[in-house]
Amino acid sequence: MGNFTKLIYNELTKMYIRKSTWVMYILLGVIILGIGIIANMYGELEESYEQDTWREVLQKENGQLTTEMEQEEFLQGINTSLIETNNYYLENDIQPVGYGAWQFVMENEILLSLVSLLTIIVAAGIVANEFRWGTIKLILIRPITRTKILASKYIAVLFFSLFTLLFVLLFSWIIGAIFFGVESMNPSIVLEKNTGLEYVSVFGEIISGYGYQLVTLVMMATFAFMISTVFRNSALAIGTAIFLMMVGNQIVFFFIERSWAKYILFANTDLNQYTNGNTPLIEGMTMGFSVTVLIVYYAVFLLLSWVFFTKRDVAGY
Amino acid sequence: MSETAMELMDVKKRIGKKEIIKGLSFTINKGEIFGLIGPNGAGKTTTIRMMVGLMQLSNGDVKILGKSIKTNYKEAIREVGAIVENPEMYPFMTGAQNLAHYARMIPGISKKRVQEVVRIVGLEKAMKEKVGKYSLGMRQRLGIAQALLHKPSILILDEPTNGLDPAGIREIRMYIRRLATEQNVAVIISSHLLSEIELMCDRIGIIKNGELVALQQVNEKADQNNLNQIQMEVTPVERAIELLKAHHGIHAVQVEESLSFQSEKENIPSLVQTFVQNDVSVFQVEVTKSTLEDKFFDLIGENTIG
Ligand SMILES: Nc1ncnc2c1ncn2[C@@H]1O[C@H](COP(=O)(O)OP(=O)(O)OP(=O)(O)O)[C@@H](O)[C@H]1O
Ligand SMILES: [Mg+2]
């Protein structure tokens, strides 16, 4: 192992040796399992679509949905779109796949905000804790520059989020496979997009769905890392990062009339606003603009962390 | 034997408007055990923090084997092993895991070396236990083990005997002595307990309010200069102090109704003569062998902090 690799290894060891980290993973697992159980109990559309009978199955479903709709007013919206989807299959002569592990993973996209949350907690602690434990003194008196130590900590946080993301994907897939089976190796389904119904690959949906959220994850983790390095206080870092993540959109809408609203970080974290025929939040914003704003914020966060970590005296409290 | 291991050159530290360290200059030789002693808040820990690069120097430089801690940090710090203030370790890891962690931060530390160091500090039995369960003395030992891993040329220990039992202190003292004589390691030890440092050190620097107020050889050399602590009951005291300064170049201080100063015993008759000739009445003369302890208290006073 190279010198720098060893530093990252050290950081990951300290992370994963602690029980609190494992509690996080157990919680994630329990939540995914819970979603699986609930989906299994209340999921209704679990027909299998056989080669020669799928057309009749879809027709029957449509019939059921229509009667349901007539009895229960509030089901109108959702059932109409389900019927439309079924019709899309029929009209285009596509044999639908049943529900299964891949679609379960796709629908659990929301779990990525939990991954963000855990990453924020880890990022908030990784520098502040060394100060709290007093071990920072023993780390800094090694023949390693402070820049390298800080970089190893930051990269370890990114690894943590990657591992956690993989855990969520893998565990969701396994739970999905156990409860619903595996639909096929690379299933495609009809989904309602802005431009209307579309036949898309589930795999592609998973990648873009999780991928767009990664922007927020990385930005908020870096923000928490910065607060933690500047103030050496993990609670403060967790608090501010989570608070901002939750109210970020409200902040943007509160200031939406102002000319500088488009420079707010949260106006730019959702890159999905430029794809799939979506309209950008504020007129005139482009993908290039948002990416630039994100890079500037990111660089400022890292620069502040670096300045405070490398330039400051390490004294007692 | 008197090659320089570490050199402090007019080291100052200002925090805000307050000057905490006011220009320290001294050298520590290879194979020497140097004691840095002073009351609480004197600036020992601050000085050590600057020696190891945890704090930036406001002025001056620290050279370790000729390498500047300011401009050649990596090369300089490679030669140093240290405990700064408390021996803090990761409480959720075992002793072995803690040492492995620090071993990974410096190239070329073998597993064998780690075991060797554990044996030196006598922690073999506690290696598989979490450090959170260690006693203060055990943590202190682990701290020393950590500082020794990379065979440093300079060992800096801030209050290393804090928390150790008498047997532990003796062991560490013997080990430090061996490091200095056999491997020519320079050792810097800070303490506010004179008695324990006196037994361990070759030389002592007394620091007060961020200033070095005395540098003194310990043991045989201290006795050779033959200085005695002398108390004289005289009136008027002020006049006596002036006379001592003018005629003998001795700086005396007033302790209650008496004078207190250091001088050789042979000087006493001529001092008394001076007093008598100048109408100062002498009631009593008391001579004690000057110990380091007296000197220490003379220099810093018994209970003054800051
Ligand atoms: N971060 C800081 N900001 C302001 N003043 C400080 C800071 N750190 C230390 N000091 C002051 O510097 C002086 C020296 O402190 P230092 O910790 O070096 O003393 P010490 O000799 O190690 O004392 P002790 O025997 O109690 O360990 C003290 O007066 C303290 O108040
Ligand atoms: Mg101290």
PDB file of C-alpha atoms and ligand atoms in Angstrom, chain B residues 41 43-46 85 158-159 190, ligand 2:
ATOM      1  CA  GLY B  41       0.593  28.172  32.823  1.00  0.00           C
ATOM      2  CA  GLY B  43       4.218  27.932  28.747  1.00  0.00           C
ATOM      3  CA  LYS B  44       5.693  24.434  28.729  1.00  0.00           C
ATOM      4  CA  THR B  45       2.970  22.876  26.634  1.00  0.00           C
ATOM      5  CA  THR B  46       2.902  25.862  24.303  1.00  0.00           C
ATOM      6  CA  GLU B  85      -0.360  17.112  27.079  1.00  0.00           C
ATOM      7  CA  ASP B 158       4.837  16.496  28.157  1.00  0.00           C
ATOM      8  CA  GLU B 159       4.263  15.449  31.758  1.00  0.00           C
ATOM      9  CA  SER B 190       8.217  18.766  30.895  1.00  0.00           C
TER      10      SER B 190
HETATM   11 MG    MG C   2       1.089  21.757  30.077  1.00  0.00          MG
END
